[in-house]
Coordinates of C-alpha atoms and ligand atoms in Angstrom, one line a residue:
M1433 CA 37.3 -107.9 1.6
D1434 CA 35.3 -104.7 2.1
S1435 CA 36.0 -103.1 -1.3
E1436 CA 34.5 -99.8 -0.3
L1437 CA 37.0 -99.5 2.6
R1438 CA 39.8 -100.4 0.2
E1439 CA 38.8 -97.7 -2.3
L1440 CA 38.4 -95.2 0.5
R1441 CA 42.0 -95.9 1.7
L1442 CA 43.4 -95.7 -1.8
A1443 CA 41.6 -92.4 -2.4
H1444 CA 42.8 -90.9 1.0
P1445 CA 46.3 -92.4 1.6
R1446 CA 47.5 -89.6 3.9
P1447 CA 46.0 -88.0 7.0
E1448 CA 43.5 -85.1 6.2
P1449 CA 40.7 -83.4 8.1
L1450 CA 37.8 -85.8 8.3
M1451 CA 34.9 -83.3 8.5
A1452 CA 33.9 -83.1 4.8
L1453 CA 34.6 -86.8 4.2
G1454 CA 32.5 -87.8 7.2
Q1455 CA 29.6 -85.7 6.0
K1456 CA 29.8 -87.3 2.6
L1457 CA 29.9 -90.8 4.0
R1458 CA 27.0 -90.1 6.2
R1459 CA 24.9 -89.1 3.2
H1460 CA 25.4 -92.5 1.7
H1461 CA 25.5 -94.8 4.7
P1462 CA 23.8 -95.4 8.0
S1463 CA 25.7 -93.5 10.7
E1464 CA 27.2 -96.7 12.3
R1465 CA 28.7 -97.7 9.0
A1466 CA 30.0 -94.2 8.2
I1467 CA 31.7 -94.0 11.6
W1468 CA 33.3 -97.5 11.2
L1469 CA 34.7 -96.5 7.8
M1470 CA 36.2 -93.3 9.1
Q1471 CA 37.7 -95.1 12.1
Q1472 CA 39.2 -97.7 9.8
L1473 CA 40.6 -95.0 7.6
E1474 CA 42.2 -93.2 10.5
M1475 CA 43.7 -96.4 11.9
Y1476 CA 45.1 -97.2 8.5
W1477 CA 46.9 -93.8 8.5
D1478 CA 48.2 -94.7 12.0
A1479 CA 49.3 -98.2 10.9
L1480 CA 51.3 -96.6 8.0
R1481 CA 53.0 -94.1 10.2
L1482 CA 53.8 -96.6 12.9
Q1483 CA 54.9 -99.3 10.4
A1484 CA 52.4 -101.4 12.3
F1485 CA 51.6 -103.9 9.5
R1486 CA 53.5 -104.7 6.4
Q1487 CA 50.4 -104.4 4.0
P1488 CA 47.7 -102.5 5.9
L1489 CA 45.5 -101.6 2.9
E1490 CA 43.1 -104.5 3.3
L1491 CA 43.2 -105.1 7.0
Y1492 CA 40.7 -104.4 9.8
F1493 CA 42.0 -102.6 12.9
E1494 CA 40.8 -102.2 16.5
A1495 CA 42.2 -99.1 18.3
Q1496 CA 43.7 -100.8 21.4
A1497 CA 45.0 -103.8 19.6
L1498 CA 46.7 -101.6 17.0
Q1499 CA 48.4 -99.6 19.7
M1500 CA 49.6 -102.7 21.5
G1501 CA 50.5 -104.4 18.3
S1502 CA 54.0 -105.1 17.1
R1503 CA 55.6 -103.0 14.4
W1504 CA 56.1 -105.2 11.4
P1505 CA 59.9 -105.0 11.0
L1506 CA 60.2 -106.0 14.6
A1507 CA 57.6 -108.8 14.3
E1508 CA 59.4 -110.0 11.1
R1509 CA 62.8 -110.1 12.8
R1510 CA 61.4 -112.1 15.7
A1511 CA 59.5 -114.5 13.5
L1512 CA 62.7 -115.2 11.5
E1513 CA 64.8 -115.7 14.6
L1514 CA 62.1 -118.0 16.0
A1515 CA 62.3 -120.0 12.8
A1516 CA 66.2 -120.1 13.0
R1517 CA 66.2 -121.1 16.7
F1518 CA 63.4 -123.7 16.6
P1519 CA 62.8 -124.6 13.0
T1520 CA 60.8 -127.8 13.5
L1521 CA 58.9 -127.4 16.8
R1522 CA 55.1 -127.0 16.8
L1523 CA 54.4 -123.4 17.6
V1524 CA 51.4 -122.0 19.5
E1525 CA 50.9 -118.3 19.9
I1526 CA 48.9 -117.1 22.9
G1527 CA 47.1 -113.8 22.5
A1528 CA 47.3 -112.7 18.8
G1529 CA 45.3 -109.5 19.0
I1530 CA 44.5 -108.5 15.4
G1531 CA 47.7 -110.2 14.1
G1532 CA 50.7 -107.9 14.3
D1533 CA 52.9 -110.9 15.1
T1534 CA 50.7 -113.6 13.6
L1535 CA 50.9 -112.2 10.1
E1536 CA 54.7 -112.2 10.2
L1537 CA 54.9 -115.7 11.9
A1538 CA 52.6 -117.0 9.1
R1539 CA 55.3 -116.1 6.6
T1540 CA 57.7 -118.6 8.2
R1541 CA 55.6 -121.6 9.4
A1542 CA 52.2 -123.2 9.9
F1543 CA 51.0 -122.8 13.5
R1544 CA 48.1 -122.4 15.9
T1545 CA 47.1 -119.1 17.5
I1546 CA 44.7 -118.5 20.4
E1547 CA 42.9 -115.1 21.0
Q1548 CA 40.4 -114.9 23.8
D1549 CA 38.7 -111.6 22.7
E1550 CA 36.0 -112.4 20.3
S1551 CA 35.9 -109.2 18.2
R1552 CA 39.7 -109.1 17.9
R1553 CA 39.6 -112.8 16.8
S1554 CA 37.1 -112.0 14.0
Y1555 CA 39.4 -109.2 12.7
L1556 CA 42.4 -111.5 13.0
Q1557 CA 40.6 -114.1 10.9
H1558 CA 39.8 -111.5 8.3
N1559 CA 43.4 -110.2 8.3
L1560 CA 44.9 -113.6 7.9
E1561 CA 42.5 -114.3 5.0
A1562 CA 43.2 -110.9 3.4
C1563 CA 46.9 -111.8 3.4
G1564 CA 46.3 -115.3 2.1
F1565 CA 47.5 -117.1 5.2
T1566 CA 44.8 -119.8 5.4
E1567 CA 47.1 -122.4 7.1
V1568 CA 47.1 -120.6 10.5
E1569 CA 44.6 -122.2 12.9
V1570 CA 42.7 -119.6 15.0
Q1571 CA 41.1 -120.6 18.3
G1572 CA 39.2 -118.8 21.1
G1573 CA 39.4 -119.2 24.8
D1574 CA 42.2 -119.1 27.4
G1575 CA 45.4 -120.0 25.6
L1576 CA 47.0 -121.3 28.9
T1577 CA 44.5 -124.1 29.0
R1578 CA 44.7 -125.0 25.3
L1579 CA 48.3 -126.1 24.9
D1580 CA 47.9 -129.7 23.8
G1581 CA 50.6 -130.6 21.4
A1582 CA 52.5 -127.3 21.8
Q1583 CA 56.3 -127.7 21.6
L1584 CA 57.1 -124.0 21.4
L1585 CA 55.2 -120.9 22.6
Y1586 CA 55.1 -117.2 21.5
A1587 CA 53.3 -114.6 23.5
D1588 CA 53.0 -110.8 23.6
P1589 CA 51.2 -110.2 26.9
A1590 CA 48.8 -107.2 27.3
R1591 CA 48.7 -105.0 30.4
R1592 CA 45.7 -105.7 32.5
N1593 CA 45.8 -102.1 33.7
A1594 CA 47.9 -99.0 33.1
K1595 CA 49.7 -99.1 36.5
G1596 CA 50.7 -102.6 37.2
R1597 CA 54.4 -103.5 37.0
Q1598 CA 54.3 -107.1 38.1
W1599 CA 54.2 -110.2 35.9
H1600 CA 50.7 -111.0 37.1
D1601 CA 49.6 -107.6 35.8
L1602 CA 50.2 -109.0 32.3
A1603 CA 47.8 -111.3 30.4
P1604 CA 49.0 -114.0 29.8
D1605 CA 51.2 -113.9 32.9
P1606 CA 54.9 -114.5 31.9
A1607 CA 55.6 -116.4 35.2
E1608 CA 52.8 -118.9 34.3
L1609 CA 54.3 -119.3 30.8
W1610 CA 57.9 -119.9 32.1
K1611 CA 56.5 -122.5 34.6
L1612 CA 55.4 -124.6 31.6
G1613 CA 59.0 -125.4 30.8
L1614 CA 58.5 -125.2 27.0
P1615 CA 60.8 -123.2 24.7
L1616 CA 59.3 -119.8 24.7
C1617 CA 59.7 -116.4 23.1
L1618 CA 58.1 -113.5 24.9
K1619 CA 57.7 -109.9 23.9
L1620 CA 57.8 -107.6 27.0
S1621 CA 58.1 -104.0 27.8
P1622 CA 61.8 -102.7 27.6
G1623 CA 61.3 -101.3 31.1
L1624 CA 61.4 -104.8 32.6
D1625 CA 63.4 -105.7 35.7
E1626 CA 66.1 -108.1 34.4
S1627 CA 66.6 -109.6 37.8
Q1628 CA 63.0 -111.1 37.5
L1629 CA 63.8 -113.0 34.3
P1630 CA 64.5 -116.8 34.3
S1631 CA 68.2 -117.5 34.7
G1632 CA 70.1 -118.0 31.5
C1633 CA 67.5 -116.5 29.2
D1634 CA 68.5 -114.4 26.2
L1635 CA 67.3 -110.9 26.0
D1636 CA 67.0 -108.5 23.0
Y1637 CA 66.2 -104.8 23.4
V1638 CA 64.8 -103.5 20.1
S1639 CA 64.7 -100.0 18.8
H1640 CA 62.4 -98.6 16.2
Q1641 CA 61.8 -95.0 15.1
G1642 CA 64.2 -93.7 17.8
V1643 CA 62.3 -95.5 20.6
C1644 CA 63.3 -98.7 22.5
K1645 CA 60.0 -100.4 21.7
E1646 CA 60.3 -103.9 23.2
A1647 CA 62.4 -106.5 25.0
T1648 CA 62.2 -110.0 23.6
V1649 CA 63.0 -112.8 26.1
W1650 CA 64.1 -116.2 24.8
T1651 CA 64.1 -119.4 26.9
P1652 CA 66.2 -121.5 26.9
G1653 CA 69.1 -119.2 26.2
S1654 CA 72.7 -118.6 27.2
G1655 CA 72.4 -115.3 29.1
R1656 CA 73.2 -113.2 26.0
V1657 CA 71.9 -109.6 26.0
R1658 CA 71.8 -107.7 22.7
A1659 CA 70.4 -104.5 21.2
F1660 CA 68.8 -104.3 17.8
L1661 CA 68.3 -101.1 15.9
Y1662 CA 66.2 -101.0 12.7
R1663 CA 68.0 -99.2 9.8
D1664 CA 65.5 -99.9 7.0
P1665 CA 65.9 -102.6 5.5
D1666 CA 68.6 -103.9 7.8
W1667 CA 69.3 -104.4 11.5
L1668 CA 72.3 -103.3 13.5
V1669 CA 73.0 -105.7 16.3
A1670 CA 75.6 -105.7 19.2
E1671 CA 76.0 -107.4 22.5
R1672 CA 76.3 -106.2 26.1
R1673 CA 79.8 -105.7 27.3
E1674 CA 81.6 -104.6 30.4
T1675 CA 81.0 -101.0 31.6
P1676 CA 83.9 -98.7 30.5
P1677 CA 85.6 -96.5 33.1
V1678 CA 84.9 -92.9 33.8
A1679 CA 87.5 -90.5 32.5
P1680 CA 87.7 -86.7 31.9
L1681 CA 85.8 -84.9 29.2
E1682 CA 87.6 -81.9 27.6
P1683 CA 86.7 -79.4 24.9
G1684 CA 87.5 -80.8 21.5
M1685 CA 86.4 -84.3 22.4
W1686 CA 83.3 -85.9 20.9
L1687 CA 80.3 -86.7 23.1
H1688 CA 78.2 -89.8 22.2
E1689 CA 74.5 -90.2 23.1
P1690 CA 73.5 -93.9 22.5
D1691 CA 70.2 -95.1 21.0
P1692 CA 67.7 -96.1 23.8
A1693 CA 68.1 -99.8 23.0
A1694 CA 71.9 -99.5 23.2
I1695 CA 71.5 -97.9 26.6
R1696 CA 69.2 -100.6 27.9
A1697 CA 71.4 -103.4 26.6
Q1698 CA 74.6 -101.6 27.8
L1699 CA 76.5 -101.9 24.6
W1700 CA 78.8 -99.0 25.5
Q1701 CA 79.5 -97.8 21.9
P1702 CA 81.8 -96.6 20.5
L1703 CA 84.1 -99.3 21.8
E1704 CA 86.9 -96.8 22.4
G1705 CA 84.7 -94.5 24.5
W1706 CA 84.8 -93.7 28.2
R1707 CA 82.0 -92.6 30.5
I1708 CA 81.8 -89.0 31.5
D1709 CA 79.8 -89.7 34.7
E1710 CA 79.1 -92.8 36.9
T1711 CA 75.4 -92.5 36.5
L1712 CA 75.0 -91.7 32.8
A1713 CA 75.1 -93.6 29.5
L1714 CA 77.0 -90.8 27.7
L1715 CA 80.4 -91.6 26.4
A1716 CA 83.3 -89.5 25.2
T1717 CA 86.0 -90.2 22.7
E1718 CA 88.8 -88.5 20.9
P1719 CA 87.5 -86.6 17.9
G1720 CA 86.9 -88.6 14.7
L1721 CA 85.4 -91.7 16.3
R1722 CA 81.8 -92.4 15.2
S1723 CA 79.3 -95.1 16.0
E1724 CA 76.1 -96.1 14.2
W1725 CA 74.6 -96.5 17.7
T1726 CA 75.0 -93.0 18.8
Q1727 CA 74.2 -89.3 18.1
T1728 CA 77.5 -87.5 18.2
F1729 CA 78.4 -84.0 19.3
E1730 CA 81.7 -82.0 19.2
V1731 CA 82.2 -80.4 22.6
L1732 CA 83.3 -76.7 22.1
E1733 CA 83.2 -75.6 25.7
I1734 CA 82.4 -77.0 29.2
A1735 CA 80.9 -74.5 31.6
D1736 CA 78.8 -74.0 34.7
G1737 CA 75.1 -74.5 34.2
D1738 CA 73.7 -71.6 36.2
R1739 CA 71.1 -69.4 34.5
K1740 CA 73.4 -66.3 34.3
N1741 CA 76.2 -68.3 32.7
L1742 CA 73.8 -69.9 30.2
I1743 CA 72.6 -66.5 29.1
R1744 CA 76.2 -65.3 28.7
L1745 CA 77.1 -68.4 26.7
Q1746 CA 74.1 -68.1 24.3
K1747 CA 75.0 -64.4 23.8
H1748 CA 78.5 -65.4 22.9
Y1749 CA 77.7 -68.4 20.6
D1750 CA 74.5 -66.8 19.3
F1751 CA 73.1 -70.3 18.2
Q1752 CA 70.1 -70.3 15.9
P1753 CA 68.5 -72.8 16.0
L1754 CA 69.5 -73.7 19.5
E1755 CA 68.9 -77.3 20.5
I1756 CA 68.7 -77.9 24.3
K1757 CA 69.3 -81.4 25.5
K1758 CA 69.5 -82.7 29.0
R1759 CA 70.7 -85.9 30.8
G1760 CA 70.8 -86.1 34.5
F1761 CA 70.1 -82.4 34.8
D1762 CA 66.8 -81.2 36.3
V1763 CA 65.6 -78.6 33.8
E1764 CA 62.7 -78.1 31.5
P1765 CA 64.3 -77.3 28.1
E1766 CA 61.4 -75.3 26.7
E1767 CA 61.1 -73.2 29.8
L1768 CA 64.8 -72.5 29.8
R1769 CA 64.7 -71.6 26.1
K1770 CA 62.3 -68.7 26.9
K1771 CA 64.9 -67.2 29.3
L1772 CA 67.8 -67.3 26.8
P1773 CA 68.5 -64.7 24.2
R1774 CA 67.4 -65.7 20.7
G1775 CA 70.4 -66.2 18.4
T1776 CA 70.7 -64.6 15.0
S1777 CA 73.7 -65.6 13.1
G1778 CA 75.8 -68.2 15.0
G1779 CA 74.4 -71.2 13.2
A1780 CA 73.0 -74.4 14.7
G1781 CA 74.3 -75.4 18.1
V1782 CA 73.5 -77.6 21.0
L1783 CA 73.4 -76.7 24.7
Y1784 CA 73.8 -80.1 26.4
L1785 CA 73.0 -79.9 30.1
T1786 CA 74.3 -82.9 32.0
R1787 CA 76.6 -84.2 34.7
V1788 CA 80.3 -84.6 34.2
A1789 CA 82.2 -86.5 37.0
G1790 CA 79.4 -85.8 39.4
R1791 CA 79.0 -82.0 38.7
H1792 CA 76.2 -80.3 36.8
R1793 CA 77.8 -78.9 33.6
A1794 CA 76.7 -77.1 30.5
L1795 CA 78.3 -78.4 27.3
I1796 CA 78.4 -76.2 24.3
C1797 CA 78.3 -78.5 21.3
K1798 CA 77.9 -78.8 17.6
R1799 CA 76.3 -81.9 16.1
V1800 CA 78.7 -84.0 14.1
Ligands
SAM2686 C1 49.4 -107.2 23.3 S1 48.1 -108.1 22.5 C2 48.9 -109.0 21.2 C3 49.3 -108.1 20.1 C4 49.9 -108.8 18.9 N1 51.1 -109.5 19.3 C5 50.1 -107.9 17.8 O1 51.3 -107.6 17.5 O2 49.2 -107.4 17.2 C6 47.8 -109.4 23.7 C7 46.5 -110.2 23.3 O3 46.5 -111.3 24.2 C8 45.2 -111.7 24.4 N2 45.2 -112.6 25.6 C9 45.6 -112.2 26.9 N3 45.6 -113.3 27.7 C10 45.2 -114.4 26.9 C11 45.0 -115.7 27.1 N4 45.2 -116.3 28.3 N5 44.6 -116.5 26.1 C12 44.3 -116.0 24.9 N6 44.5 -114.7 24.6 C13 44.9 -113.9 25.6 C14 44.5 -110.3 24.6 O4 43.1 -110.4 24.4 C15 45.2 -109.4 23.6 O5 44.5 -109.3 22.4

């Protein structure tokens, strides 16, 4: 381990301006080494913020691999589920990056991993050793051609370019992996088109830090679709269910905005809720019904959403701070805010611009 890097990270555990530190490092090191140390320090801060690795202190990072890498609670959950579903099969990971998944898989089993990029592979080796995982076998080359003895595959494909939306824009190509017919766990973008997945696979949408970060596809499966939401240190989990009907929204009712993974997985929580519009994921309930999957608002008034009316409403309610939210309503909240009177004493409130039964409406709300 690079003890100087470790000391540097311990001495600077939180983001700070790098100018003075950079000058100091340059006085004591060749500039290439000083730059590397500073980059490693900055990426350590990112890793902590993103929860990208369980114990990042001693690890080496590479910028792109860190951005693509799995957040450790998500990687841990997947590794544990892989162990529960397929406890005895010989696992091969294709495309390890610098080890976001590898380090969590290594806590559950011995396996082989293949990373084609040489510099990432050397960081991966370092990271495995730094964490004491010497039983993981690391190989180079194209993983698709090195599957001898594999009984189970894991892959987290990388985008070949920023634009591509097809399977062949990913490396490795999921379609190639499914063709192999081996049990497979695949981490994909949550924006995937479900109709392109193998029939009968299981699908998990997973949320972290308020964002639906990934979709995990399991083959073989039973067609189950679930959402997972990380509530440190536990996971909330629920399954897809039938879409509830649309029914009226009235003042006094509670409005529920689901977590992004719950929207993708179509959990429709709370269970007692009804939709307020055919095209939206927002649900309404009688007051008093809460769900851990949603942010909840008490609806005070339902009004027209034209500019004149919004100014009148804000004058009346006088919200400060005023939160402006939108769903299915073409408006730029920060632009709109500039046009509304600034509240003084009305307390915190929410202007929720959305569609109700096909009509654009302004909902005056309080967060519950
Ligand atoms: C998204 S990254 C993996 C990130 C990793 N799961 C993590 O959490 O840190 C995908 C990696 O797969 C590698 N890769 C892509 N195609 C490959 C192939 N056919 N064989 C081996 N590695 C491959 C890329 O070099 C890249 O590092």
